[in-house]
PDB file of C-alpha atoms in Angstrom:
ATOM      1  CA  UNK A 889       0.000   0.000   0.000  1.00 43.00           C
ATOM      2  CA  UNK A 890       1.182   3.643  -1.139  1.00 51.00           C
ATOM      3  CA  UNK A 891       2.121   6.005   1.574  1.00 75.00           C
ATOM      4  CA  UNK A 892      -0.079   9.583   1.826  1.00 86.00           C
ATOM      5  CA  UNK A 893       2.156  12.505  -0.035  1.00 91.00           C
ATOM      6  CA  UNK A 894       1.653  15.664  -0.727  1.00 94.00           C
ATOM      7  CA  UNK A 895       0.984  14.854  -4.233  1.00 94.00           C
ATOM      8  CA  UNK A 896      -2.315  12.369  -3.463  1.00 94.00           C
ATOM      9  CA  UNK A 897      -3.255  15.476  -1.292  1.00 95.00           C
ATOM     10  CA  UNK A 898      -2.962  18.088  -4.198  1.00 95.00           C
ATOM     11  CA  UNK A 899      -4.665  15.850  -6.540  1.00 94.00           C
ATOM     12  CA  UNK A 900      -7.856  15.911  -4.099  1.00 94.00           C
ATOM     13  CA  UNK A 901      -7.966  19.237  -4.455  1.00 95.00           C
ATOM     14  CA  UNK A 902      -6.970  22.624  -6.730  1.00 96.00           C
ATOM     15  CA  UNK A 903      -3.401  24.384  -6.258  1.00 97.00           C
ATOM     16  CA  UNK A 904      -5.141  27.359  -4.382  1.00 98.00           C
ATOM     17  CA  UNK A 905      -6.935  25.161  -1.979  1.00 98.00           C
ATOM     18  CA  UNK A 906      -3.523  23.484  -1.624  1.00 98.00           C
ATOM     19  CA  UNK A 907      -1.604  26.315  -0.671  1.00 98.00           C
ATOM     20  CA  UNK A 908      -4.193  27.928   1.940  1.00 98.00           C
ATOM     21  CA  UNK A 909      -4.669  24.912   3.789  1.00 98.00           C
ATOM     22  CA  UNK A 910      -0.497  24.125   3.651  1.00 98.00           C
ATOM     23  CA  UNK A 911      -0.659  27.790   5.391  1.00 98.00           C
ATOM     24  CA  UNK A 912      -2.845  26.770   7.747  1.00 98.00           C
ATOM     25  CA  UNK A 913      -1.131  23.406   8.413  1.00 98.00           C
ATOM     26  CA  UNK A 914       2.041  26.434   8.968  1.00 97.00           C
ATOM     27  CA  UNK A 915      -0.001  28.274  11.342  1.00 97.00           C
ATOM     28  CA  UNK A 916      -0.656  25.696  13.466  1.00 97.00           C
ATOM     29  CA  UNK A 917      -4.379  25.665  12.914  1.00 97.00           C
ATOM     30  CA  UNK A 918      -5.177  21.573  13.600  1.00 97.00           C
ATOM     31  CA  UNK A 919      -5.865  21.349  17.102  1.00 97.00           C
ATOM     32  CA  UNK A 920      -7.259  18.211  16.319  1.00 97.00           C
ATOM     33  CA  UNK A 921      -6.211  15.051  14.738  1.00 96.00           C
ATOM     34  CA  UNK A 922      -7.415  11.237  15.594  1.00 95.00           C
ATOM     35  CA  UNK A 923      -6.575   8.536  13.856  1.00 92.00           C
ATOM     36  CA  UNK A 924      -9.245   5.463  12.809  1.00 90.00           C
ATOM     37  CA  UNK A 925      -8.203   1.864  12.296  1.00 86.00           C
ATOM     38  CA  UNK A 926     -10.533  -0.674  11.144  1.00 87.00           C
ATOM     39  CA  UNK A 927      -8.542  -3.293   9.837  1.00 84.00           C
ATOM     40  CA  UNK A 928      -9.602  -2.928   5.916  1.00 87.00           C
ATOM     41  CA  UNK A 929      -6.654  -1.491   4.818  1.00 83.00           C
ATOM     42  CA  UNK A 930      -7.775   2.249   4.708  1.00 89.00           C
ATOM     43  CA  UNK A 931      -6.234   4.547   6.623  1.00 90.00           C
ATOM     44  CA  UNK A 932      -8.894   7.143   8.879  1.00 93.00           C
ATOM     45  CA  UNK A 933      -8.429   9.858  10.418  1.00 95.00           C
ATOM     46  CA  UNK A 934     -11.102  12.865  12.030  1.00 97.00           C
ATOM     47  CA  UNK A 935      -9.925  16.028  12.730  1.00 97.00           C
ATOM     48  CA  UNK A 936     -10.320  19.338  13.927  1.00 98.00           C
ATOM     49  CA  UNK A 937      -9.331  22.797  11.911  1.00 98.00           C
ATOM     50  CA  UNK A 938      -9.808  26.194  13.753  1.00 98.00           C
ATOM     51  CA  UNK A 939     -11.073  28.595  10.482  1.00 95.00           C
ATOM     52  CA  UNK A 940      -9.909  32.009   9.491  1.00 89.00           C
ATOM     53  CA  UNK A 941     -12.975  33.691  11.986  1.00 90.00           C
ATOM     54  CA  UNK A 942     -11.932  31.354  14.850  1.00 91.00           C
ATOM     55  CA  UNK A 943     -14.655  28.803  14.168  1.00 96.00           C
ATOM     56  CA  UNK A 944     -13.494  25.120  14.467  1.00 98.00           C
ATOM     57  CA  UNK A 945     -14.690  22.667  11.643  1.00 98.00           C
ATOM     58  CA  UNK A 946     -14.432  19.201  11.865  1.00 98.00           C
ATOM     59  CA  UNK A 947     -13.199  16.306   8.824  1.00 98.00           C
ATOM     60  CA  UNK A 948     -13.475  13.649   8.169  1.00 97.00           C
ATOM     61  CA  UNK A 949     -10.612  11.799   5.481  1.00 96.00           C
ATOM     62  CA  UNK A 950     -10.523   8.447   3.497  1.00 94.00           C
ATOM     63  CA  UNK A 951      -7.911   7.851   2.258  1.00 92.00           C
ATOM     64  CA  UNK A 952      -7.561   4.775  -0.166  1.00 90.00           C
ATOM     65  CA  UNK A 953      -4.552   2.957  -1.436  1.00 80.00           C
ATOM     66  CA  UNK A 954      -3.812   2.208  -5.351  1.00 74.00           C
ATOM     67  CA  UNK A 955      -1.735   0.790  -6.745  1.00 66.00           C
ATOM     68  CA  UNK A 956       0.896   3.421  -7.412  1.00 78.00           C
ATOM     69  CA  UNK A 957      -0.859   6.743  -5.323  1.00 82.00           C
ATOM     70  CA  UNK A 958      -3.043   7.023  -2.308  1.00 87.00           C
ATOM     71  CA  UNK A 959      -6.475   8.689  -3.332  1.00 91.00           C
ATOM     72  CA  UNK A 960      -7.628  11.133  -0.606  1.00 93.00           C
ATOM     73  CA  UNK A 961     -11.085  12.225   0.014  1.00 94.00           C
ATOM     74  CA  UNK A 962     -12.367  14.253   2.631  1.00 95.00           C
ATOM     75  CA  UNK A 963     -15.291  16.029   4.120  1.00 97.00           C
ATOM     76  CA  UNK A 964     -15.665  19.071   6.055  1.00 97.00           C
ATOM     77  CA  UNK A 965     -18.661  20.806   8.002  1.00 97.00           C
ATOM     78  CA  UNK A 966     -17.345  24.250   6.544  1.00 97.00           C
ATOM     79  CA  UNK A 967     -19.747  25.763   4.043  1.00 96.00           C
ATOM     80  CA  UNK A 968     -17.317  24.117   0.948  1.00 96.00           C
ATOM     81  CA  UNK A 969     -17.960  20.986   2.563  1.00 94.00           C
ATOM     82  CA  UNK A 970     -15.796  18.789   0.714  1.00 95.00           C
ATOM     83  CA  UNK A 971     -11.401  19.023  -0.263  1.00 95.00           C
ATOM     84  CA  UNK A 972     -11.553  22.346   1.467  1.00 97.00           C
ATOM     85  CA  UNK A 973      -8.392  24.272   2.938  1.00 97.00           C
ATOM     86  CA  UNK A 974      -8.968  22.124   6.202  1.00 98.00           C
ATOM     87  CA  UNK A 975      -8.973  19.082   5.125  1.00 98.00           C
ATOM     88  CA  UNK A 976      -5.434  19.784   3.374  1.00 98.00           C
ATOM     89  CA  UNK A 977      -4.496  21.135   6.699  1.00 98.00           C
ATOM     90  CA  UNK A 978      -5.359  18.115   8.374  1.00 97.00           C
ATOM     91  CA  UNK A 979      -3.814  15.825   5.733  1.00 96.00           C
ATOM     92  CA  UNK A 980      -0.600  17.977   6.093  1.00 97.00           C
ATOM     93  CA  UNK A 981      -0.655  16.887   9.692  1.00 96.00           C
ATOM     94  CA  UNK A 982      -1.790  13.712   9.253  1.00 95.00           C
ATOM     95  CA  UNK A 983       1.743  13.390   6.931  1.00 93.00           C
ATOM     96  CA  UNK A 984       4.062  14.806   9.715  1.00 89.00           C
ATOM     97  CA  UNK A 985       2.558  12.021  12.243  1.00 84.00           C
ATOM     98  CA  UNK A 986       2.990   9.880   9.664  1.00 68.00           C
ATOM     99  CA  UNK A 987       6.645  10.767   9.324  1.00 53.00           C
ATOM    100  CA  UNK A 988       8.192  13.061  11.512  1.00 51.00           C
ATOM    101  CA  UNK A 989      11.236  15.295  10.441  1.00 49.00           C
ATOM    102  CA  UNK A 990      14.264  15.092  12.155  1.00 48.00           C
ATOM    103  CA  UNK A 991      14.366  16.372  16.168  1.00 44.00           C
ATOM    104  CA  UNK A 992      16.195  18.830  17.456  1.00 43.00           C
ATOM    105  CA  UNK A 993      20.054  18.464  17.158  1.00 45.00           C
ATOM    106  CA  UNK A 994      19.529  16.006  14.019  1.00 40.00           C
ATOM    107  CA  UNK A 995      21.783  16.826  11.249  1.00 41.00           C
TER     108      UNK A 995
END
């Protein structure tokens, strides 16, 4: 099974909605992130995305392995609703969980 990359997470969504939530993934924003195992060979995950007004939205991601990509979707209770700016924060986060840079002194 593929890993998630930033790639499968761009192709879920448009290179504006990309680069918001990557800046909100920067800022911090996911306060939130819970990971779902089922045993089927999916990976889950809810999360939790505090908005530009302060509001917190909630996700929900899928994301399904291929043969040679991961395919992500995700919902959102913002009013887009579906591969918004949060849910490519949360995938960003999702990621560094997933594989965590170097710590301090590495190098």
């Amino acid at each position: 099974m593929p890993s998630l990359t930033r790639d499968d997470v761009l192709r879920a969504t448009d290179v504006k909605t990309f680069n918001r939530g990557r800046l909100y993934f920067e800022q911090g924003r996911v306060v939130e992130l819970e990971s779902i195992d089922k045993g089927d060979g999916f990976q889950r995950f809810q999360s939790r995305v505090r908005g530009s007004g302060g509001k917190v939205y909630a996700q929900r991601v899928l994301i399904a392995p291929r043969a040679r990509q991961a395919v992500v979707s995700g919902s959102c209770d913002c009013p887009v609703g579906y591969a918004c700016k949060h849910v490519v924060a949360a995938c960003l986060a999702f990621l560094e969980d997933a594989h965590p840079g170097p710590g301090p002194g590495a190098g």
